[in-house]
Coordinates of C-alpha atoms and ligand atoms in Angstrom, one line a residue:
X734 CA -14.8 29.3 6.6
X735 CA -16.6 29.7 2.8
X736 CA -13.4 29.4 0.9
X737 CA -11.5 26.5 -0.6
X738 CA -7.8 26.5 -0.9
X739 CA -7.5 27.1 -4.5
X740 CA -4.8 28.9 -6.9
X741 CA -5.8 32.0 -6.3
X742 CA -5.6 31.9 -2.5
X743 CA -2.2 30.1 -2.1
X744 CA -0.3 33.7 -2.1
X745 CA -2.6 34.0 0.8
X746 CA -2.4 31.3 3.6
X747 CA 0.6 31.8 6.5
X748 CA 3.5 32.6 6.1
X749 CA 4.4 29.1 8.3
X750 CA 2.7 26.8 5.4
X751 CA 5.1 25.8 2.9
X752 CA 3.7 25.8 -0.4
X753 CA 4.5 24.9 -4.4
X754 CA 8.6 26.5 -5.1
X755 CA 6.9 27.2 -9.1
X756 CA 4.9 28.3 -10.8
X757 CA 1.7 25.4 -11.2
X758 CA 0.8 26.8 -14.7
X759 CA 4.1 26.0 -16.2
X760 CA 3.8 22.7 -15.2
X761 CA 3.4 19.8 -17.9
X762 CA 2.0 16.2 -17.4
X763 CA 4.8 13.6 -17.5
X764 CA 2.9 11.0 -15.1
X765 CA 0.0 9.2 -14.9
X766 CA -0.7 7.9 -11.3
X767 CA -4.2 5.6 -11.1
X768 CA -5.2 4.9 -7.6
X769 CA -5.3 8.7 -6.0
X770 CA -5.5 7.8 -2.4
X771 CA -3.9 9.2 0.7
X772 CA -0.9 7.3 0.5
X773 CA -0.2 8.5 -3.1
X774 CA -0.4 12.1 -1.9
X775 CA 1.6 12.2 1.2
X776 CA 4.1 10.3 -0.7
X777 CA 5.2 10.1 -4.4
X778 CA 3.3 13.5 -5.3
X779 CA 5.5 15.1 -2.2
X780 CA 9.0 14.1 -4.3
X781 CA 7.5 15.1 -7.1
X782 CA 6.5 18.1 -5.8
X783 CA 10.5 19.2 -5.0
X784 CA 11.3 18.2 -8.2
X785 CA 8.7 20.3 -9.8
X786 CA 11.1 23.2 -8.2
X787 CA 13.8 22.2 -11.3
X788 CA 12.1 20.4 -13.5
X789 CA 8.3 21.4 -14.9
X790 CA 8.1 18.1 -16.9
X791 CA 7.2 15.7 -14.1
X792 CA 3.4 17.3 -13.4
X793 CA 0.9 14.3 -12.4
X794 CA -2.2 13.3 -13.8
X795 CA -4.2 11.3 -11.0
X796 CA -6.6 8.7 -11.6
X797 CA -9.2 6.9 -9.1
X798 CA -10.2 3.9 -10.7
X799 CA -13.2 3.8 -8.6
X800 CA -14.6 6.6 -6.4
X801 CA -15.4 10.1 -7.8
X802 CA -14.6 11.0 -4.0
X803 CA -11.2 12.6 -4.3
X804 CA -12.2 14.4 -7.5
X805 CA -15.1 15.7 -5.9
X806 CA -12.8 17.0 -3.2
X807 CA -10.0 18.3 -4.7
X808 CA -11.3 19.1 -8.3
X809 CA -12.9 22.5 -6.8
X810 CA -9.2 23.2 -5.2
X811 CA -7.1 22.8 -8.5
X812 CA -5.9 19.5 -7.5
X813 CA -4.3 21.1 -4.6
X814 CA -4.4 19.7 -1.4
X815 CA -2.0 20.1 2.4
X816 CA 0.5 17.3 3.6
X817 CA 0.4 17.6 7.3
X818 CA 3.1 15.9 8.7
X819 CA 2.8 14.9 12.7
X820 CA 4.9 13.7 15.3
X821 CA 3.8 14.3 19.1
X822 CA 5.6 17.2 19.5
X823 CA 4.8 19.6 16.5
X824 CA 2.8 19.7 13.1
X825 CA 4.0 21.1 9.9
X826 CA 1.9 21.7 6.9
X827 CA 2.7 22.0 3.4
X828 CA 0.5 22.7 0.1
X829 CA 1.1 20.2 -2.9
X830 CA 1.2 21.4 -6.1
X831 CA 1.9 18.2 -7.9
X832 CA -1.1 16.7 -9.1
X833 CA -2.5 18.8 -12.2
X834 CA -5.8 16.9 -12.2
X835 CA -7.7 14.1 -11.3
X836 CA -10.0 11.8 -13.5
X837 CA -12.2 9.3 -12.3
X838 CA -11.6 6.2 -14.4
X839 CA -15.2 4.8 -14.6
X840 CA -17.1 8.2 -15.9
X841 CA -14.0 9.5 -18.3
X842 CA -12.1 6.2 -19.2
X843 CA -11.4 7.6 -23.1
X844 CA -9.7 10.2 -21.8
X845 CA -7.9 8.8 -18.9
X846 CA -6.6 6.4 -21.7
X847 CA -5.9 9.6 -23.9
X848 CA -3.7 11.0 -21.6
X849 CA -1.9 7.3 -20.9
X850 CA -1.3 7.1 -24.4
X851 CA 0.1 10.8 -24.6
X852 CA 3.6 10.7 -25.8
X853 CA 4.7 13.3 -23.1
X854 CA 3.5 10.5 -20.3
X855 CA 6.8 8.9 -19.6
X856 CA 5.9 7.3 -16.0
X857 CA 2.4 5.0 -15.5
X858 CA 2.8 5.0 -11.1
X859 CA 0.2 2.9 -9.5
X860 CA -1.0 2.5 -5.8
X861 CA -3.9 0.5 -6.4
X862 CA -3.3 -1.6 -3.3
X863 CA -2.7 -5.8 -3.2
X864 CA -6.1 -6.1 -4.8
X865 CA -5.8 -3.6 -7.1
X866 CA -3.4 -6.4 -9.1
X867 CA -6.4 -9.0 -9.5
X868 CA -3.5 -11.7 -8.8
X869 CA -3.4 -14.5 -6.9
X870 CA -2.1 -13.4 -3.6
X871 CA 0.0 -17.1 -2.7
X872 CA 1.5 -17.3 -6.9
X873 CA 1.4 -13.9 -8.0
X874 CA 0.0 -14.5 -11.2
X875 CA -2.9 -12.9 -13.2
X876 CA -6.0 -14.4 -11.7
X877 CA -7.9 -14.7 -14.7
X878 CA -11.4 -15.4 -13.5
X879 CA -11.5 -12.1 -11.4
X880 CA -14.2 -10.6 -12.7
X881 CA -12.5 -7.0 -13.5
X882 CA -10.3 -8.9 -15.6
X883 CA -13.3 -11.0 -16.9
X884 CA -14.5 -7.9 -18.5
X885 CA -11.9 -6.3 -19.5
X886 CA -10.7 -9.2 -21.8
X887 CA -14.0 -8.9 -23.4
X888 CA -14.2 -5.2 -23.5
X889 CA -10.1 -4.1 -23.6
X890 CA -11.3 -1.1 -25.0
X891 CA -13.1 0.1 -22.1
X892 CA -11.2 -1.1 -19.3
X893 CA -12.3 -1.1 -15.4
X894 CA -8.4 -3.0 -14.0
X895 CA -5.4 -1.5 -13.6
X896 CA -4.2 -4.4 -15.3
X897 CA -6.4 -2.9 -18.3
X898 CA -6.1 0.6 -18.6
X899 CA -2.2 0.1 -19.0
X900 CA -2.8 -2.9 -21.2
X901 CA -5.0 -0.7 -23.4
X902 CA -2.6 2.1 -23.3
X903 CA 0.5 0.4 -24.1
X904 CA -1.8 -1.0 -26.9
X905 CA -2.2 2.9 -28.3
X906 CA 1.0 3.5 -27.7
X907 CA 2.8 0.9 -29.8
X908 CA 0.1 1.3 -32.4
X909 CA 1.1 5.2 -32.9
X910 CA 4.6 4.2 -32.9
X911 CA 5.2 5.8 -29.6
X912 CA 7.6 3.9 -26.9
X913 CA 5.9 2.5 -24.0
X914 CA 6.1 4.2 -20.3
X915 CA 7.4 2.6 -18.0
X916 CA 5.0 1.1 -14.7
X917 CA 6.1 2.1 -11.5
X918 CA 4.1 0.5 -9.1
X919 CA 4.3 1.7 -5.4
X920 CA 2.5 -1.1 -3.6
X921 CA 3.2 -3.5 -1.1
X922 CA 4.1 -6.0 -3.3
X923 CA 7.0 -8.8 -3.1
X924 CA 9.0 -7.7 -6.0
X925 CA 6.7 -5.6 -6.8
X926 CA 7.8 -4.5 -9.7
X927 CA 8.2 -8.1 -11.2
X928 CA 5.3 -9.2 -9.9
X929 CA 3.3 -6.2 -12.1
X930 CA 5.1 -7.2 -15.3
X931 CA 4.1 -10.8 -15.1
X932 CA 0.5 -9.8 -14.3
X933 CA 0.6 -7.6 -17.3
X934 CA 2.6 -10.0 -19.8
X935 CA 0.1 -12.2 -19.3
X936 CA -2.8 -9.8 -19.3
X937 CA -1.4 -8.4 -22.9
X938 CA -1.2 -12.3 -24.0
X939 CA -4.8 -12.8 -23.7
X940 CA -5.7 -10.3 -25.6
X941 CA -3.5 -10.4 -28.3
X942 CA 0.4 -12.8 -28.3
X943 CA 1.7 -10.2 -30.3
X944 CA 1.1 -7.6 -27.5
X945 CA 2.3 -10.1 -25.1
X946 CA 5.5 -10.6 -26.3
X947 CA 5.8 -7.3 -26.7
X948 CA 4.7 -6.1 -23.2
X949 CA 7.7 -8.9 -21.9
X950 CA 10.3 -7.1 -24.3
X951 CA 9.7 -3.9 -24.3
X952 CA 8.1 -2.6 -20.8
X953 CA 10.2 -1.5 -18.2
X954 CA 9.0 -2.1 -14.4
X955 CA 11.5 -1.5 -11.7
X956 CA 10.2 -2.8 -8.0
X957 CA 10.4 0.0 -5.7
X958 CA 10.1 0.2 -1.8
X959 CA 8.1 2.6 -0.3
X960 CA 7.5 3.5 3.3
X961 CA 5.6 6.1 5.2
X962 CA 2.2 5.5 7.9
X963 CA -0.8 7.4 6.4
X964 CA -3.4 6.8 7.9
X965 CA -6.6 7.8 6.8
X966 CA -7.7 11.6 7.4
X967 CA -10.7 12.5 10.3
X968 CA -12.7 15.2 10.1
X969 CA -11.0 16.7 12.9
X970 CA -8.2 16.5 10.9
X971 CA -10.1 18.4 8.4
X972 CA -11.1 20.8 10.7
X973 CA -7.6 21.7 12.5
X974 CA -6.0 22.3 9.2
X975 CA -8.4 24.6 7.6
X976 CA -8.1 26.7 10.9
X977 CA -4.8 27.5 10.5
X978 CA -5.0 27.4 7.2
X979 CA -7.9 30.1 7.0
X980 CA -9.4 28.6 3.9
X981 CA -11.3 24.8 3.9
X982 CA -9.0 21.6 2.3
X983 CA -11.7 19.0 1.5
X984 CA -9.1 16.5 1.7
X985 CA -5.7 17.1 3.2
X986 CA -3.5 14.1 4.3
X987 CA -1.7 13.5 7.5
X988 CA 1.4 11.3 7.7
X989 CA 4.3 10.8 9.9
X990 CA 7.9 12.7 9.5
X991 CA 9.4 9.3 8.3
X992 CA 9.7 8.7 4.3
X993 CA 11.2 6.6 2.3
X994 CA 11.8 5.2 -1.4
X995 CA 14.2 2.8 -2.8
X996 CA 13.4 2.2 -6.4
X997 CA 15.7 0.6 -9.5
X998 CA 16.8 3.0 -11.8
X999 CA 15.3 1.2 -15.0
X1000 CA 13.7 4.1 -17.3
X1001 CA 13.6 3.8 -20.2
X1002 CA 12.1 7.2 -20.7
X1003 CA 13.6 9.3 -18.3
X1004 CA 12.5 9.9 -14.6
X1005 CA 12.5 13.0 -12.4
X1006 CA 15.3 13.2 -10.2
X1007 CA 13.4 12.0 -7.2
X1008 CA 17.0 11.6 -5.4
X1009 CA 17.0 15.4 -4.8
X1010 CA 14.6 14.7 -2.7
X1011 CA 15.6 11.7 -1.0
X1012 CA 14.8 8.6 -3.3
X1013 CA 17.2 6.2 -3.4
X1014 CA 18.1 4.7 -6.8
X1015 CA 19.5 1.2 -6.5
X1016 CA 20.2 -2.0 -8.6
X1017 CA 17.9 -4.3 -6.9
X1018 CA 15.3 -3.5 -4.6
X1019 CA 14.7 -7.1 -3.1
X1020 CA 16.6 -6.3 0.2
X1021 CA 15.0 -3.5 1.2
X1022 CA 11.8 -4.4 0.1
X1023 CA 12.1 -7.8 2.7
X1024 CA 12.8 -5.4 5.4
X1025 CA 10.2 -3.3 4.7
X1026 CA 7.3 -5.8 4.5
X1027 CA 8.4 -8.5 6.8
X1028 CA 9.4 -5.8 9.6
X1029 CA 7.0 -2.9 9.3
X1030 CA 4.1 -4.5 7.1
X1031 CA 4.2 -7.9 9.4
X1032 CA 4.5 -6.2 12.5
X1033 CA 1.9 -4.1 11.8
X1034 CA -0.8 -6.8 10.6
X1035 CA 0.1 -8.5 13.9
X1036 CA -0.4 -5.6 15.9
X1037 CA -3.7 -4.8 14.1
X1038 CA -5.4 -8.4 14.0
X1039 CA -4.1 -8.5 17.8
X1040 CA -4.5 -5.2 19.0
X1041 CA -8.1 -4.9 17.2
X1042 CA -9.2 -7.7 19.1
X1043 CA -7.7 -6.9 22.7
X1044 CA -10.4 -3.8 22.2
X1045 CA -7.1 -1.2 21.0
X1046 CA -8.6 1.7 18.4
X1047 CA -5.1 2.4 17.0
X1048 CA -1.0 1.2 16.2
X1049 CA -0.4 3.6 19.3
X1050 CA -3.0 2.6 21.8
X1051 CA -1.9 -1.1 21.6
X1052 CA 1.8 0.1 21.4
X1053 CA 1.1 1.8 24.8
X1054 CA 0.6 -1.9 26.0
X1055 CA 4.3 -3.2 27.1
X1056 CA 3.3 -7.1 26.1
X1057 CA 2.6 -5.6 22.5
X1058 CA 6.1 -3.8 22.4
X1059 CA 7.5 -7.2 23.6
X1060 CA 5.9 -9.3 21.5
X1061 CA 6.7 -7.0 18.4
X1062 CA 10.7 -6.5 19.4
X1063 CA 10.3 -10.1 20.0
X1064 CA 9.2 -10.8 16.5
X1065 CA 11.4 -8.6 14.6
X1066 CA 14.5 -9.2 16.2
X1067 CA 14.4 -13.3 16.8
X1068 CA 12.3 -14.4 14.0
X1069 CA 12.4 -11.9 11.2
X1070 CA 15.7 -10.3 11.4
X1071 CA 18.0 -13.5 10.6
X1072 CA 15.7 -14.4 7.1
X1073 CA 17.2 -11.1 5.3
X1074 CA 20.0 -10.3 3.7
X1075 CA 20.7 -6.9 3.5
X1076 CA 23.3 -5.0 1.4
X1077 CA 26.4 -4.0 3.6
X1078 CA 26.2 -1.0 5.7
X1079 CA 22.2 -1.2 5.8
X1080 CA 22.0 -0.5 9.8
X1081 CA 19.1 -2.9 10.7
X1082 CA 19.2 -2.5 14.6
X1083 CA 18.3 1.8 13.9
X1084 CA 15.8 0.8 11.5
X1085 CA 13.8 -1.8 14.4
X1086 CA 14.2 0.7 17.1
X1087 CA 12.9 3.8 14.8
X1088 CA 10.0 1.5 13.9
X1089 CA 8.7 1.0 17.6
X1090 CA 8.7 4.6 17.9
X1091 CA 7.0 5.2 14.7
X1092 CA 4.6 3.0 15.8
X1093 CA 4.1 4.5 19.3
X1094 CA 3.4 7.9 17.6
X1095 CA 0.4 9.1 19.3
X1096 CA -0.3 12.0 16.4
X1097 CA -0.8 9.2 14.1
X1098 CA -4.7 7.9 14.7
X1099 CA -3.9 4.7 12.6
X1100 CA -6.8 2.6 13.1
X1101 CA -6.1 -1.1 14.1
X1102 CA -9.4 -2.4 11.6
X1103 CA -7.4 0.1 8.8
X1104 CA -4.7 -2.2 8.4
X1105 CA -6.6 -5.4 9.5
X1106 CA -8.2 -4.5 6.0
X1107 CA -7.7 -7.2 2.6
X1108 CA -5.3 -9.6 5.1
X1109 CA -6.2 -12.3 2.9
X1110 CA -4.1 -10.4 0.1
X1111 CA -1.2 -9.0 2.8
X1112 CA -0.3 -12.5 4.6
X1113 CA 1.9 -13.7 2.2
X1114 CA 4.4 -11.1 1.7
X1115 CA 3.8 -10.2 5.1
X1116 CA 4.4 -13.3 7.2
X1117 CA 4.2 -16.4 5.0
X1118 CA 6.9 -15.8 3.5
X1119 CA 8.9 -15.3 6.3
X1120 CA 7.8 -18.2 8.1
X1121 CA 8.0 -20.4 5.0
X1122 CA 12.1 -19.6 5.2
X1123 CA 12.2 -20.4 9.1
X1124 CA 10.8 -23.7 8.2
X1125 CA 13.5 -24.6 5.9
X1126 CA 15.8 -23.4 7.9
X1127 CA 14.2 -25.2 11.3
X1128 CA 13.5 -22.1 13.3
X1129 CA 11.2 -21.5 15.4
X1130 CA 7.8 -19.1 14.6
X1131 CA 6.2 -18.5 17.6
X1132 CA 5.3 -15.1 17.2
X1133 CA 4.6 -15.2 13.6
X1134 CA 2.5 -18.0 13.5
X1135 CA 0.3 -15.8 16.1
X1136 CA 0.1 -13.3 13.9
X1137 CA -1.5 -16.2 11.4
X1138 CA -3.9 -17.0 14.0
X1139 CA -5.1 -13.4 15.3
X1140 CA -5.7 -12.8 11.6
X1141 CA -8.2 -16.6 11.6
X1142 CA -9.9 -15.1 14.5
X1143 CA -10.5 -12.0 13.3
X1144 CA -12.1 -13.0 9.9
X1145 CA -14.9 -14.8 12.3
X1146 CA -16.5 -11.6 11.8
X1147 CA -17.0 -11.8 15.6
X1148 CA -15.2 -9.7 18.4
X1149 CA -14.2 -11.0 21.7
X1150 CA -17.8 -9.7 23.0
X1151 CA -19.6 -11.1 20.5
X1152 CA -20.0 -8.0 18.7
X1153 CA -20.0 -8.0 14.7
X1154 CA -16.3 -7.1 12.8
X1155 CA -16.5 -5.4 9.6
X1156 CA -14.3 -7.6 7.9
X1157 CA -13.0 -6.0 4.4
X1158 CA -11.5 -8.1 2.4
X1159 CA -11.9 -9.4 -1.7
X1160 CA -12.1 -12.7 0.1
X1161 CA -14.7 -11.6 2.9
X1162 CA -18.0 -13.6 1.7
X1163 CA -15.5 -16.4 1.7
X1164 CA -14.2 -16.5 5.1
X1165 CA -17.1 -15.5 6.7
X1166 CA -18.7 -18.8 5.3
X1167 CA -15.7 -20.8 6.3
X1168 CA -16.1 -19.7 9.8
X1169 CA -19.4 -19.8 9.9
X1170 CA -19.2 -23.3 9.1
X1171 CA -16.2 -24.2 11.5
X1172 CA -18.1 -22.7 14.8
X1173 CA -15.9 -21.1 17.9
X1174 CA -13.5 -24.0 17.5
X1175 CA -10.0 -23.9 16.5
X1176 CA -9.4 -27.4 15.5
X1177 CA -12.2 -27.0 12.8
X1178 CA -12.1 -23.3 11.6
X1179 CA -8.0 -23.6 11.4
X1180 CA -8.5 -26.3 8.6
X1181 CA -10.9 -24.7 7.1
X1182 CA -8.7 -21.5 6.3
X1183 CA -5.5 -23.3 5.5
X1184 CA -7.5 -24.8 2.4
X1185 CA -7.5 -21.4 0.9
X1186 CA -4.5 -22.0 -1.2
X1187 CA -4.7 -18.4 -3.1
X1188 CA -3.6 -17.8 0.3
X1189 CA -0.9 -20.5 1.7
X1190 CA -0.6 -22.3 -0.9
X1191 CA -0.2 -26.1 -1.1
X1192 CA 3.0 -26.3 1.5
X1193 CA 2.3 -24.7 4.5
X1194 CA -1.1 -26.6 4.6
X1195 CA 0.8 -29.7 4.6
X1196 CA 3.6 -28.6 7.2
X1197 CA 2.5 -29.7 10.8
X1198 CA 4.9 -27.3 12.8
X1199 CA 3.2 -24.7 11.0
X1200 CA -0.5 -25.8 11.3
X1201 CA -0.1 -27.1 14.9
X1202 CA 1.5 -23.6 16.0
X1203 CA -1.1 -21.5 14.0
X1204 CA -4.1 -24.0 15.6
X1205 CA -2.8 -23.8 19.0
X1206 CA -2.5 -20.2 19.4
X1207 CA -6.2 -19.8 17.7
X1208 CA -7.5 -21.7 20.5
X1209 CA -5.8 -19.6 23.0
X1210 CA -7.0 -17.0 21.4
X1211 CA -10.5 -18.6 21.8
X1212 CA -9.2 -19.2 25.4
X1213 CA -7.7 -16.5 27.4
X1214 CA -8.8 -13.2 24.4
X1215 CA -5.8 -11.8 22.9
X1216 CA -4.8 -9.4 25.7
X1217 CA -4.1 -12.8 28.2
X1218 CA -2.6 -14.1 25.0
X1219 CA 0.0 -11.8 24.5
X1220 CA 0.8 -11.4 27.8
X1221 CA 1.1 -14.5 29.0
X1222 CA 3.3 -15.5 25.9
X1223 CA 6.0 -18.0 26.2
X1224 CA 8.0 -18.5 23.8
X1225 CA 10.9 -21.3 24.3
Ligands
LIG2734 C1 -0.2 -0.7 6.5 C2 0.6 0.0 5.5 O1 -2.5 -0.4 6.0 C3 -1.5 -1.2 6.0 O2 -1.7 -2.4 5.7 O3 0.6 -1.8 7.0 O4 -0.2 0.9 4.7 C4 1.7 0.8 6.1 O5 1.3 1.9 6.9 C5 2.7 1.3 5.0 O6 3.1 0.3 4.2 C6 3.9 2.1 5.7 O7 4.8 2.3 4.7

């Protein structure tokens, strides 16, 4: 198979692969997306793609701020690229038509900045991940001696951050008299959207009070919820597509039928009508956003700290373990579920038992050391946060503080065998040196970790229900392995 999927071929491929309801040429940019990864593509760019069937102003600029891989891939394919959506049963694929081009920040930074500062660019969207927001993972605030940011206060004309590329544009902008876009970040954030603007406020303040003040006034961020597994693409996935396909798809994306996206409807600008294809628009986000991260995200960095370790490869394998299904309906239902407060009618009990089966989809090949990936910048809003409210409320946190503790064991950098863990994280040199210096013993390496306080702060360190549950499931852990561990679990 010589040929690429490309414009000129789309007329071409099966009549079972759905592909772009307009014509791409018509198509003008009215967002800028930076971070261009999987998740982007089999999720924002797939509503904007159905609204590109009404609407030709909401065409998508994509940015990787780091990699030239995805331009490499899909620059040769005119930006096009297949969604293949999976469940056990049956796979559908679909061509997206969405994204007009990609630019890789590093090597074309003016004109990624150019086309920022555009005034047709009405949205700035952003999956840059938890790191991506060189904050401080425990406060949320601008960490200001990360070194992106480093640089980019002394060169905020050639930017490396997300932080300052929008900075820089926003800069343009008001300078040419042109109203700023709004930032709609799509990451895993706790308030998200706030969370951005206070990172950026205070960016914009460091380089200039004026900007600052206007960045607070004038910048519109609405926090948004967003939900659907993607995990990363194989080469068999590569290879299956482009068969039926008949033409090759450097890059296509696989993802599971479930999607969802909550946003506030603050834009200043104007916005595609994303609810045509299934957004919700909504006054505050906060609810949904909790249920998200404390149910789905915490579950699944438990089940990938855990299941890594017990020697699972993916969500599925160690869902196919009945102590893991127990454990996670365990956690979800007795120790998340009472700390949110959702809106009336939100129907929590579907929402838990559609989650174990997403989970237990076998089609999805999510890799447990995927998602075991930056946990030093996922805890927080992930499980901290929910056990901090237990606490105050005196309820038990059993299964979360395991969580906690699978997560100390597996920054060791060493496996159950004694073979070595890649351990990704910002934080990585850190907490292997921590470890290192603690030895195989939860009494010392549990204190040791707890004095990161970009991570838990200065309160949980200090709270002995949490440290003595988080130290004695490490030593279990230690113990028994995490299979024993989790099945063996008793919780009172
Ligand atoms: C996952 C998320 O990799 C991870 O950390 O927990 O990417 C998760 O798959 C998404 O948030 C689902 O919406």
């Amino acid at each position: 198979m010589s040929d690429r999927l490309n414009d000129d071929n789309l007329t071409d491929l099966p009549g079972e692969v759905r592909r772009p309801a307009y014509h791409r040429k018509d198509v003008r940019t009215g967002i800028v997306h930076l971070g261009v990864g999987a998740f982007h593509r089999a999720h924002q760019a797939v509503y904007t793609d159905d609204v590109l069937a009404t609407d030709l102003s909401w065409g998508i600029v994509a940015a990787s701020l780091r990699s030239p891989d995805t331009y490499d891939a899909l620059q040769p394919q005119d930006g096009l690229y297949t969604l293949s959506v999976r469940s056990q049963e049956c796979e559908a694929l679909r061509v997206i038509g969405s994204v007009r081009r990609v630019i890789v920040a590093p090597r074309e930074t003016e004109d990624l900045l150019d086309t920022m500062a555009d005034p047709q660019t009405r949205i700035v969207t952003l999956t840059v991940t938890e790191k991506g927001y060189c904050h401080d993972p425990a406060t949320g605030a601008l960490n200001e001696s990360h070194p992106d940011i480093v640089h980019d206060l002394a060169y905020s004309m050639n930017p490396k951050s997300a932080p300052g590329f929008i900075v820089e544009a926003l800069r343009r902008r008001r300078i040419n008299g042109v109203p700023p876009f709004t930032v709609l970040t799509c990451d895993n954030l706790p308030s998200n959207g706030r969370t951005v603007k206070r990172v950026l406020t205070r960016f914009a303040e460091l380089v200039d009070p004026d900007l600052g003040r206007f960045v607070a006034d004038e910048v519109s961020c609405p926090s948004t919820m967003v939900d659907r597994i993607v995990p990363a693409t194989s080469d068999q996935d590569r290879e299956r597509i482009g068969e039926t396909l008949g033409v090759a798809d450097a890059w296509p994306v696989v993802t599971e039928p479930f999607t969802q996206w909550v946003i506030e409807d603050r834009f200043p600008q104007g916005r595609p009508a994303w609810e045509r294809a299934g957004a919700e628009f909504v006054s505050d986000v906060e609810p949904y956003e909790h249920m998200k991260l404390r149910l789905l995200n915490g579950s699944h960095s438990t089940l990938a700290y855990l299941g890594y370790l017990a020697g699972y490869e993916t969500v599925a394998d160690t869902m196919a373990d009945e102590a893991f299904v127990r454990l996670i309906r365990g956690l979800m239902d007795e120790e998340v579920t009472p700390t949110l407060h959702m809106p009336p009618g939100a129907d929590l009990e579907s929402y838990k038992s559609a989650l174990i089966e997403r989970f237990k989809n076998p089609a999805l090949k999510h890799r447990t050391w995927q998602i075991a990936m930056d946990g030093s910048q996922k805890l927080p809003q992930r499980l901290l946060g929910t056990i901090r409210d237990r606490l105050s409320s005196g309820a038990p946190i059993g299964r979360l503080s395991l969580g906690v503790a699978a997560w100390m064991r597996y920054v060791t950098g060493t496996d159950e065998k004694g073979a070595a863990i890649d351990v990704r994280d910002p934080m990585a040199a850190r907490l292997r040196e921590v470890a290192d210096g603690a030895g195989p013993a939860a009494e010392n390496l549990a204190p040791g970790l707890f004095a990161i306080r970009e991570i838990f702060g200065d309160d949980l360190p200090a709270d002995p229900r949490f440290t003595g549950e988080v130290t004695a499931h490490l030593a279990r852990l230690y113990d028994l392995g995490a299979k024993r561990t989790v099945s063996e679990l008793k919780i009172g």
